[in-house]
mmCIF file of C-alpha atoms and ligand atoms in Angstrom:
data_model
loop_
_atom_site.group_PDB
_atom_site.id
_atom_site.type_symbol
_atom_site.label_atom_id
_atom_site.label_comp_id
_atom_site.label_asym_id
_atom_site.label_seq_id
_atom_site.Cartn_x
_atom_site.Cartn_y
_atom_site.Cartn_z
ATOM 1 C CA MET A 693 0.000 0.000 0.000
ATOM 2 C CA VAL A 694 1.395 3.415 -0.976
ATOM 3 C CA ILE A 695 0.559 6.050 1.648
ATOM 4 C CA SER A 696 1.489 9.692 1.134
ATOM 5 C CA ILE A 697 1.380 12.054 4.078
ATOM 6 C CA ILE A 698 0.851 15.703 3.194
ATOM 7 C CA GLY A 699 2.081 17.778 6.109
ATOM 8 C CA ALA A 700 4.849 15.743 7.717
ATOM 9 C CA GLY A 701 4.940 17.636 10.990
ATOM 10 C CA ALA A 702 4.465 16.189 14.466
ATOM 11 C CA MET A 703 1.478 13.978 13.667
ATOM 12 C CA GLY A 704 2.290 13.362 10.005
ATOM 13 C CA CYS A 705 5.648 11.929 11.093
ATOM 14 C CA ARG A 706 4.075 9.940 13.932
ATOM 15 C CA PHE A 707 1.561 8.247 11.625
ATOM 16 C CA GLY A 708 4.056 8.019 8.758
ATOM 17 C CA VAL A 709 6.410 6.076 11.030
ATOM 18 C CA ALA A 710 3.609 3.750 12.165
ATOM 19 C CA PHE A 711 2.471 2.992 8.608
ATOM 20 C CA ALA A 712 6.073 2.505 7.418
ATOM 21 C CA GLU A 713 6.936 0.192 10.303
ATOM 22 C CA ALA A 714 3.787 -1.805 9.514
ATOM 23 C CA GLY A 715 5.086 -2.391 5.977
ATOM 24 C CA ALA A 716 3.465 0.327 3.847
ATOM 25 C CA GLN A 717 5.463 2.355 1.340
ATOM 26 C CA VAL A 718 5.281 5.811 2.916
ATOM 27 C CA TRP A 719 6.038 9.199 1.384
ATOM 28 C CA LEU A 720 6.354 12.294 3.544
ATOM 29 C CA TYR A 721 5.614 15.637 1.883
ATOM 30 C CA ASP A 722 6.198 18.954 3.595
ATOM 31 C CA VAL A 723 6.678 22.564 2.586
ATOM 32 C CA TRP A 724 9.357 23.012 5.280
ATOM 33 C CA GLN A 725 12.497 22.496 3.229
ATOM 34 C CA GLU A 726 14.935 22.330 6.168
ATOM 35 C CA HIS A 727 12.907 19.503 7.756
ATOM 36 C CA VAL A 728 12.699 17.601 4.456
ATOM 37 C CA ASN A 729 16.453 18.040 3.857
ATOM 38 C CA GLN A 730 17.270 16.865 7.366
ATOM 39 C CA MET A 731 15.109 13.722 7.010
ATOM 40 C CA ASN A 732 16.739 12.888 3.692
ATOM 41 C CA ALA A 733 20.267 13.508 4.946
ATOM 42 C CA ASN A 734 20.056 11.789 8.341
ATOM 43 C CA GLY A 735 16.745 9.939 8.473
ATOM 44 C CA LEU A 736 13.820 10.721 10.756
ATOM 45 C CA VAL A 737 14.783 10.408 14.410
ATOM 46 C CA VAL A 738 11.910 9.107 16.525
ATOM 47 C CA GLU A 739 12.012 9.628 20.301
ATOM 48 C CA ASP A 740 9.598 7.153 21.836
ATOM 49 C CA GLY A 741 8.793 9.302 24.883
ATOM 50 C CA VAL A 742 10.202 6.776 27.358
ATOM 51 C CA GLY A 743 13.884 7.369 26.805
ATOM 52 C CA GLY A 744 14.456 5.380 23.627
ATOM 53 C CA GLU A 745 15.087 6.591 20.115
ATOM 54 C CA ARG A 746 15.401 5.088 16.650
ATOM 55 C CA THR A 747 16.196 6.457 13.217
ATOM 56 C CA LEU A 748 14.187 5.576 10.134
ATOM 57 C CA GLU A 749 15.099 6.042 6.505
ATOM 58 C CA VAL A 750 12.187 7.861 4.901
ATOM 59 C CA ASN A 751 11.104 9.158 1.491
ATOM 60 C CA ALA A 752 10.810 12.866 2.281
ATOM 61 C CA VAL A 753 9.962 15.336 -0.469
ATOM 62 C CA SER A 754 8.965 18.937 -1.013
ATOM 63 C CA ASP A 755 8.133 18.395 -4.681
ATOM 64 C CA ILE A 756 4.865 16.563 -5.350
ATOM 65 C CA SER A 757 5.981 15.591 -8.852
ATOM 66 C CA ARG A 758 8.506 13.186 -7.281
ATOM 67 C CA MET A 759 5.751 11.216 -5.550
ATOM 68 C CA PRO A 760 3.741 8.302 -6.960
ATOM 69 C CA VAL A 761 -0.017 8.185 -7.367
ATOM 70 C CA SER A 762 -1.001 6.793 -3.976
ATOM 71 C CA ASP A 763 -3.513 4.371 -2.535
ATOM 72 C CA VAL A 764 -4.046 6.715 0.385
ATOM 73 C CA VAL A 765 -3.289 10.413 0.797
ATOM 74 C CA VAL A 766 -3.267 11.550 4.414
ATOM 75 C CA ILE A 767 -3.751 15.264 5.035
ATOM 76 C CA PHE A 768 -1.949 16.170 8.270
ATOM 77 C CA THR A 769 -1.385 19.916 8.089
ATOM 78 C CA LYS A 770 -3.024 22.235 10.594
ATOM 79 C CA SER A 771 -6.614 22.759 9.455
ATOM 80 C CA MET A 772 -6.083 26.271 8.051
ATOM 81 C CA TYR A 773 -3.748 24.772 5.442
ATOM 82 C CA THR A 774 -5.978 21.839 4.457
ATOM 83 C CA MET A 775 -7.237 23.399 1.239
ATOM 84 C CA ASP A 776 -3.736 24.329 0.117
ATOM 85 C CA ALA A 777 -2.392 20.869 1.021
ATOM 86 C CA ILE A 778 -5.120 18.873 -0.719
ATOM 87 C CA THR A 779 -4.903 21.102 -3.794
ATOM 88 C CA LYS A 780 -1.153 20.469 -3.980
ATOM 89 C CA ALA A 781 -1.770 16.719 -3.635
ATOM 90 C CA VAL A 782 -4.138 16.467 -6.619
ATOM 91 C CA PRO A 783 -1.414 15.070 -8.975
ATOM 92 C CA ILE A 784 -0.946 12.011 -6.718
ATOM 93 C CA ILE A 785 -4.660 11.387 -6.309
ATOM 94 C CA GLY A 786 -5.842 8.747 -8.753
ATOM 95 C CA ARG A 787 -9.428 7.698 -9.410
ATOM 96 C CA ASP A 788 -9.486 5.242 -6.499
ATOM 97 C CA THR A 789 -7.194 7.072 -4.084
ATOM 98 C CA ALA A 790 -8.737 7.433 -0.637
ATOM 99 C CA VAL A 791 -8.059 10.626 1.317
ATOM 100 C CA LEU A 792 -7.722 10.363 5.090
ATOM 101 C CA THR A 793 -7.999 13.220 7.589
ATOM 102 C CA LEU A 794 -7.373 12.820 11.313
ATOM 103 C CA GLN A 795 -6.952 16.562 11.826
ATOM 104 C CA ASN A 796 -8.695 18.583 14.487
ATOM 105 C CA GLY A 797 -11.513 20.977 13.750
ATOM 106 C CA LEU A 798 -14.420 21.362 11.363
ATOM 107 C CA GLY A 799 -14.178 21.952 7.627
ATOM 108 C CA ASN A 800 -11.390 19.535 6.698
ATOM 109 C CA ILE A 801 -13.735 17.006 5.105
ATOM 110 C CA GLU A 802 -15.485 19.744 3.119
ATOM 111 C CA ALA A 803 -12.164 21.129 1.832
ATOM 112 C CA ILE A 804 -11.039 17.656 0.758
ATOM 113 C CA ARG A 805 -14.320 17.024 -1.049
ATOM 114 C CA GLU A 806 -14.176 20.400 -2.767
ATOM 115 C CA ALA A 807 -10.666 19.771 -4.096
ATOM 116 C CA THR A 808 -11.011 16.105 -5.048
ATOM 117 C CA GLY A 809 -14.589 15.718 -6.257
ATOM 118 C CA ASN A 810 -15.476 12.042 -6.162
ATOM 119 C CA ASN A 811 -12.583 10.484 -4.250
ATOM 120 C CA PRO A 812 -13.571 8.435 -1.225
ATOM 121 C CA VAL A 813 -12.848 10.107 2.085
ATOM 122 C CA ILE A 814 -11.939 8.535 5.427
ATOM 123 C CA ALA A 815 -12.249 10.760 8.487
ATOM 124 C CA GLY A 816 -11.255 10.240 12.065
ATOM 125 C CA VAL A 817 -9.894 11.557 15.309
ATOM 126 C CA THR A 818 -6.881 10.674 17.364
ATOM 127 C CA ASN A 819 -5.828 11.509 20.888
ATOM 128 C CA TYR A 820 -2.315 10.235 20.352
ATOM 129 C CA ALA A 821 0.044 13.201 20.508
ATOM 130 C CA SER A 822 3.477 14.171 19.290
ATOM 131 C CA ASP A 823 5.894 17.083 19.008
ATOM 132 C CA LEU A 824 8.235 17.959 16.216
ATOM 133 C CA LEU A 825 11.243 18.869 18.350
ATOM 134 C CA LYS A 826 13.352 20.202 15.492
ATOM 135 C CA PRO A 827 13.829 19.406 11.802
ATOM 136 C CA GLY A 828 14.034 15.632 11.374
ATOM 137 C CA ARG A 829 13.251 14.778 15.015
ATOM 138 C CA VAL A 830 9.832 13.802 16.351
ATOM 139 C CA GLU A 831 8.792 12.848 19.868
ATOM 140 C CA LEU A 832 5.875 10.433 20.306
ATOM 141 C CA LYS A 833 3.776 11.330 23.315
ATOM 142 C CA GLY A 834 1.358 9.321 25.362
ATOM 143 C CA SER A 835 -1.058 6.700 24.250
ATOM 144 C CA GLY A 836 -4.661 6.877 23.239
ATOM 145 C CA VAL A 837 -6.983 5.732 20.526
ATOM 146 C CA THR A 838 -7.362 6.545 16.860
ATOM 147 C CA LYS A 839 -10.848 6.155 15.397
ATOM 148 C CA MET A 840 -11.672 6.370 11.717
ATOM 149 C CA MET A 841 -14.567 5.691 9.397
ATOM 150 C CA ALA A 842 -14.995 5.564 5.632
ATOM 151 C CA LEU A 843 -17.459 8.294 4.658
ATOM 152 C CA ASP A 844 -17.905 6.602 1.270
ATOM 153 C CA GLU A 845 -18.542 2.979 0.440
ATOM 154 C CA GLY A 846 -15.464 2.914 -1.820
ATOM 155 C CA ALA A 847 -13.085 3.446 1.103
ATOM 156 C CA ARG A 848 -14.452 0.884 3.560
ATOM 157 C CA GLU A 849 -11.839 -1.745 2.834
ATOM 158 C CA THR A 850 -9.053 0.843 2.849
ATOM 159 C CA ALA A 851 -10.166 2.162 6.251
ATOM 160 C CA ALA A 852 -10.086 -1.375 7.641
ATOM 161 C CA ARG A 853 -6.607 -1.934 6.172
ATOM 162 C CA LEU A 854 -5.307 1.316 7.694
ATOM 163 C CA VAL A 855 -6.659 0.305 11.099
ATOM 164 C CA GLY A 856 -5.008 -3.101 10.628
ATOM 165 C CA LEU A 857 -1.638 -1.500 9.805
ATOM 166 C CA LEU A 858 -1.765 0.722 12.880
ATOM 167 C CA CYS A 859 -2.779 -2.146 15.163
ATOM 168 C CA ALA A 860 0.059 -4.270 13.759
ATOM 169 C CA VAL A 861 2.567 -1.858 15.315
ATOM 170 C CA GLY A 862 0.782 -1.600 18.646
ATOM 171 C CA HIS A 863 -1.167 1.591 17.921
ATOM 172 C CA ASN A 864 -4.668 1.427 19.371
ATOM 173 C CA ALA A 865 -6.846 2.017 16.292
ATOM 174 C CA ILE A 866 -10.486 1.170 15.699
ATOM 175 C CA LEU A 867 -13.184 1.717 13.115
ATOM 176 C CA SER A 868 -15.719 4.269 14.319
ATOM 177 C CA ASP A 869 -19.483 3.742 14.132
ATOM 178 C CA ASP A 870 -20.198 7.438 13.758
ATOM 179 C CA VAL A 871 -17.181 9.569 13.114
ATOM 180 C CA LEU A 872 -19.104 12.851 12.904
ATOM 181 C CA ILE A 873 -19.991 12.438 16.577
ATOM 182 C CA ASP A 874 -16.308 11.788 17.357
ATOM 183 C CA ILE A 875 -15.227 14.860 15.391
ATOM 184 C CA TRP A 876 -17.804 17.209 16.953
ATOM 185 C CA GLU A 877 -17.114 15.931 20.472
ATOM 186 C CA LYS A 878 -13.398 16.560 19.934
ATOM 187 C CA VAL A 879 -14.205 20.046 18.607
ATOM 188 C CA ALA A 880 -16.284 20.680 21.747
ATOM 189 C CA PHE A 881 -13.340 19.601 23.898
ATOM 190 C CA ASN A 882 -10.792 21.654 21.931
ATOM 191 C CA ALA A 883 -13.038 24.722 21.740
ATOM 192 C CA ALA A 884 -13.044 24.760 25.549
ATOM 193 C CA LEU A 885 -9.473 23.750 26.407
ATOM 194 C CA ASN A 886 -7.436 25.134 23.509
ATOM 195 C CA THR A 887 -8.951 28.608 23.609
ATOM 196 C CA THR A 888 -8.868 29.109 27.374
ATOM 197 C CA THR A 889 -5.284 27.879 27.692
ATOM 198 C CA ALA A 890 -4.197 30.109 24.787
ATOM 199 C CA ILE A 891 -5.968 33.160 26.270
ATOM 200 C CA THR A 892 -4.714 32.676 29.841
ATOM 201 C CA GLY A 893 -1.276 31.207 29.102
ATOM 202 C CA LEU A 894 -2.081 28.385 31.549
ATOM 203 C CA THR A 895 -1.744 24.640 31.114
ATOM 204 C CA VAL A 896 -4.763 22.320 30.963
ATOM 205 C CA GLY A 897 -4.506 21.751 34.717
ATOM 206 C CA GLY A 898 -4.226 25.509 35.233
ATOM 207 C CA VAL A 899 -7.518 26.346 33.524
ATOM 208 C CA GLY A 900 -9.155 23.507 35.448
ATOM 209 C CA SER A 901 -7.929 24.715 38.837
ATOM 210 C CA LEU A 902 -10.906 26.933 39.764
ATOM 211 C CA SER A 903 -14.541 25.889 39.870
ATOM 212 C CA GLU A 904 -15.472 29.077 37.958
ATOM 213 C CA SER A 905 -13.069 28.332 35.099
ATOM 214 C CA ARG A 906 -14.109 24.654 35.024
ATOM 215 C CA GLN A 907 -17.702 25.826 34.635
ATOM 216 C CA LEU A 908 -16.638 28.026 31.727
ATOM 217 C CA LEU A 909 -15.044 25.007 30.011
ATOM 218 C CA PHE A 910 -18.238 22.994 30.444
ATOM 219 C CA ASP A 911 -20.368 25.889 29.155
ATOM 220 C CA ILE A 912 -18.252 26.395 26.019
ATOM 221 C CA SER A 913 -18.306 22.689 25.200
ATOM 222 C CA SER A 914 -22.074 22.530 25.829
ATOM 223 C CA GLU A 915 -22.623 25.302 23.288
ATOM 224 C CA VAL A 916 -20.662 23.318 20.679
ATOM 225 C CA VAL A 917 -22.661 20.183 21.477
ATOM 226 C CA MET A 918 -25.875 22.197 21.046
ATOM 227 C CA VAL A 919 -24.698 23.291 17.574
ATOM 228 C CA ALA A 920 -23.800 19.697 16.687
ATOM 229 C CA LYS A 921 -27.269 18.533 17.681
ATOM 230 C CA ALA A 922 -28.831 21.248 15.505
ATOM 231 C CA GLU A 923 -26.826 19.746 12.620
ATOM 232 C CA GLY A 924 -28.373 16.365 13.395
ATOM 233 C CA ILE A 925 -25.240 14.981 15.055
ATOM 234 C CA ASN A 926 -25.963 13.207 18.296
ATOM 235 C CA ALA A 927 -22.921 14.373 20.285
ATOM 236 C CA SER A 928 -23.092 13.789 24.032
ATOM 237 C CA GLU A 929 -22.637 16.678 26.445
ATOM 238 C CA SER A 930 -21.996 14.369 29.402
ATOM 239 C CA HIS A 931 -19.374 12.431 27.444
ATOM 240 C CA VAL A 932 -17.488 15.622 26.570
ATOM 241 C CA HIS A 933 -17.766 16.967 30.136
ATOM 242 C CA GLY A 934 -16.442 13.660 31.463
ATOM 243 C CA ILE A 935 -13.396 13.854 29.192
ATOM 244 C CA ILE A 936 -12.746 17.479 30.174
ATOM 245 C CA GLU A 937 -13.006 16.554 33.849
ATOM 246 C CA SER A 938 -10.497 13.732 33.380
ATOM 247 C CA VAL A 939 -7.647 15.748 31.855
ATOM 248 C CA PHE A 940 -6.925 18.168 34.708
ATOM 249 C CA ASP A 941 -5.005 15.555 36.685
ATOM 250 C CA PRO A 942 -1.212 15.982 36.195
ATOM 251 C CA GLU A 943 -1.095 12.198 35.690
ATOM 252 C CA MET A 944 -3.333 12.713 32.634
ATOM 253 C CA SER A 945 -2.763 15.952 30.687
ATOM 254 C CA GLY A 946 -2.713 18.477 33.523
ATOM 255 C CA ASP A 947 0.757 19.742 32.579
ATOM 256 C CA HIS A 948 -0.036 19.817 28.870
ATOM 257 C CA LYS A 949 0.340 23.008 26.855
ATOM 258 C CA THR A 950 -2.362 22.735 24.199
ATOM 259 C CA SER A 951 -1.389 23.268 20.567
ATOM 260 C CA MET A 952 -3.215 26.608 20.572
ATOM 261 C CA LEU A 953 -1.229 27.755 23.600
ATOM 262 C CA GLN A 954 1.991 26.598 21.910
ATOM 263 C CA ASP A 955 0.957 28.522 18.787
ATOM 264 C CA ARG A 956 0.359 31.620 20.882
ATOM 265 C CA ILE A 957 3.753 31.292 22.588
ATOM 266 C CA LEU A 958 5.458 30.966 19.200
ATOM 267 C CA LYS A 959 3.219 33.680 17.642
ATOM 268 C CA ARG A 960 1.937 31.299 14.974
ATOM 269 C CA ASN A 961 -1.470 31.135 13.303
ATOM 270 C CA THR A 962 -3.868 28.976 15.323
ATOM 271 C CA GLU A 963 -6.627 26.580 14.305
ATOM 272 C CA ILE A 964 -9.231 28.946 15.816
ATOM 273 C CA GLU A 965 -11.438 29.056 12.726
ATOM 274 C CA ALA A 966 -11.742 25.256 12.485
ATOM 275 C CA VAL A 967 -12.024 24.768 16.240
ATOM 276 C CA CYS A 968 -14.436 27.660 17.040
ATOM 277 C CA GLY A 969 -15.233 29.945 14.132
ATOM 278 C CA ARG A 970 -16.976 27.316 12.078
ATOM 279 C CA ALA A 971 -19.118 26.132 14.989
ATOM 280 C CA VAL A 972 -20.125 29.757 15.686
ATOM 281 C CA GLN A 973 -21.156 30.186 12.030
ATOM 282 C CA ILE A 974 -23.105 26.919 11.954
ATOM 283 C CA GLY A 975 -24.832 27.919 15.192
ATOM 284 C CA LYS A 976 -25.870 31.249 13.617
ATOM 285 C CA LYS A 977 -27.260 29.388 10.612
ATOM 286 C CA HIS A 978 -29.554 27.545 13.036
ATOM 287 C CA GLY A 979 -30.450 30.742 14.926
ATOM 288 C CA LEU A 980 -28.554 29.560 18.034
ATOM 289 C CA LYS A 981 -26.814 31.815 20.531
ATOM 290 C CA THR A 982 -23.328 30.660 21.581
ATOM 291 C CA PRO A 983 -22.126 33.600 23.722
ATOM 292 C CA LYS A 984 -19.242 31.905 25.546
ATOM 293 C CA LEU A 985 -17.945 30.211 22.401
ATOM 294 C CA GLU A 986 -18.146 33.546 20.564
ATOM 295 C CA CYS A 987 -16.308 35.255 23.412
ATOM 296 C CA VAL A 988 -13.300 32.894 23.411
ATOM 297 C CA TYR A 989 -13.326 32.885 19.598
ATOM 298 C CA ALA A 990 -13.073 36.701 19.539
ATOM 299 C CA LEU A 991 -10.343 36.746 22.193
ATOM 300 C CA VAL A 992 -8.121 34.210 20.419
ATOM 301 C CA ARG A 993 -8.673 36.039 17.125
ATOM 302 C CA VAL A 994 -7.689 39.400 18.610
ATOM 303 C CA ILE A 995 -4.580 37.891 20.225
ATOM 304 C CA GLU A 996 -3.599 36.187 16.975
ATOM 305 C CA CYS A 997 -4.074 39.383 14.977
ATOM 306 C CA ASN A 998 -1.983 41.432 17.442
ATOM 307 C CA TYR A 999 0.893 39.178 18.507
ATOM 308 C CA ASN A 1000 3.404 41.993 18.186
ATOM 309 C CA LYS A 1001 1.375 44.432 20.278
ATOM 310 C CA ILE A 1002 0.861 42.254 23.373
ATOM 311 C CA CYS A 1003 2.054 44.236 26.421
ATOM 312 C CA LEU A 1004 2.751 41.328 28.818
HETATM 313 P P1 NAD B 772 2.519 20.511 12.763
HETATM 314 O O1 NAD B 772 2.506 21.993 12.605
HETATM 315 O O2 NAD B 772 3.545 19.875 13.628
HETATM 316 O O3 NAD B 772 2.664 19.831 11.321
HETATM 317 C C1 NAD B 772 2.034 20.312 10.182
HETATM 318 C C2 NAD B 772 3.031 20.278 9.042
HETATM 319 O O4 NAD B 772 2.363 20.723 7.856
HETATM 320 C C3 NAD B 772 4.221 21.216 9.233
HETATM 321 O O5 NAD B 772 5.437 20.479 9.159
HETATM 322 C C4 NAD B 772 4.101 22.236 8.093
HETATM 323 O O6 NAD B 772 5.358 22.622 7.547
HETATM 324 C C5 NAD B 772 3.289 21.470 7.082
HETATM 325 N N1 NAD B 772 2.513 22.293 6.152
HETATM 326 C C6 NAD B 772 1.948 23.503 6.347
HETATM 327 N N2 NAD B 772 1.297 23.900 5.248
HETATM 328 C C7 NAD B 772 1.445 22.910 4.339
HETATM 329 C C8 NAD B 772 0.985 22.730 3.002
HETATM 330 N N3 NAD B 772 0.229 23.652 2.418
HETATM 331 N N4 NAD B 772 1.310 21.596 2.363
HETATM 332 C C9 NAD B 772 2.068 20.647 2.998
HETATM 333 N N5 NAD B 772 2.559 20.771 4.242
HETATM 334 C C10 NAD B 772 2.228 21.881 4.916
HETATM 335 O O7 NAD B 772 1.043 20.127 13.207
HETATM 336 P P2 NAD B 772 0.583 18.816 14.008
HETATM 337 O O8 NAD B 772 0.777 19.067 15.461
HETATM 338 O O9 NAD B 772 1.187 17.626 13.381
HETATM 339 O O10 NAD B 772 -1.001 18.855 13.763
HETATM 340 C C11 NAD B 772 -1.586 18.376 12.561
HETATM 341 C C12 NAD B 772 -3.077 18.187 12.822
HETATM 342 O O11 NAD B 772 -3.240 17.159 13.821
HETATM 343 C C13 NAD B 772 -3.778 19.419 13.402
HETATM 344 O O12 NAD B 772 -5.106 19.491 12.933
HETATM 345 C C14 NAD B 772 -3.755 19.166 14.911
HETATM 346 O O13 NAD B 772 -4.763 19.866 15.608
HETATM 347 C C15 NAD B 772 -3.984 17.668 14.920
HETATM 348 N N6 NAD B 772 -3.515 16.969 16.134
HETATM 349 C C16 NAD B 772 -2.276 17.222 16.638
HETATM 350 C C17 NAD B 772 -1.854 16.518 17.767
HETATM 351 C C18 NAD B 772 -0.451 16.699 18.318
HETATM 352 O O14 NAD B 772 -0.165 16.155 19.399
HETATM 353 N N7 NAD B 772 0.469 17.380 17.650
HETATM 354 C C19 NAD B 772 -2.696 15.565 18.365
HETATM 355 C C20 NAD B 772 -3.955 15.327 17.796
HETATM 356 C C21 NAD B 772 -4.349 16.038 16.663
#
């Protein structure tokens, strides 16, 4: 199976390594030339998070024309670059190529459909984590579960094969019964945790340390769940609240700096539109009020638009 990862950052490398170690022919595409050069010169160094490291030879490229038409194209950029990434990947997308997204946020599936037309799409979520420490070096973090589901009949077998490849290397992967619920519940979680950590500069445990701030997290996620329900997606408020409640413990993710907080620290664009903006818009379409979601959305936007003017 030929699998091409578009966006070979932290997660693209993590999944690229898993698929390669399970026997697939993997291609890693990225626009970051220094990272691509480093991987080609010295391999991709994988820190396993528990003190070990290994180096893999990889096919890393920054020129799509060097890549073969693939069985599966995996989009693993941040969500604001999905349209650009999938558009770039069109030359390696054949008639039967399946496109997989495990990215966070809303709108990735729609962008993939818009750019590819009739290609089968597989969507999913993962709570595995990783960091790209520097060019050519990735750190795998924690454990979790990856869920995916073919959104089109034509990709059912491919989705099952991808799950099989991941499981073969010890990655906990399963086929989802209803991936839109999984995606919206993760959006509800991220809309609460990512925004509040980015606004306050606190870790996950930090924003969960006061009953008032915990209530805010629950309220934001409840607004997203309400929007999901209006879209006909049966997301569960109590499920999302339970997950939020579980991550404050330092043994879980209490010390974690969310990706949006890391983006703020490094003054990078955030995934705010996919994680909040789109849910706000969909809520408006249904005539719903989402005041707390709109508030954190506006605050992250104003921070992101004014990185160089922050007085702290
Ligand atoms: P990342 O920034 O580490 O990697 C993204 C890569 O995409 C970068 O190397 C960047 O150079 C590249 N890129 C940007 N624009 C591109 C383009 N147009 N074409 C090709 N490559 C392009 O991001 P990440 O942390 O790997 O996150 C990827 C997605 O996975 C996000 O949606 C994120 O929310 C989600 N996610 C991340 C984690 C995590 O622990 N890192 C966990 C779960 C989900």
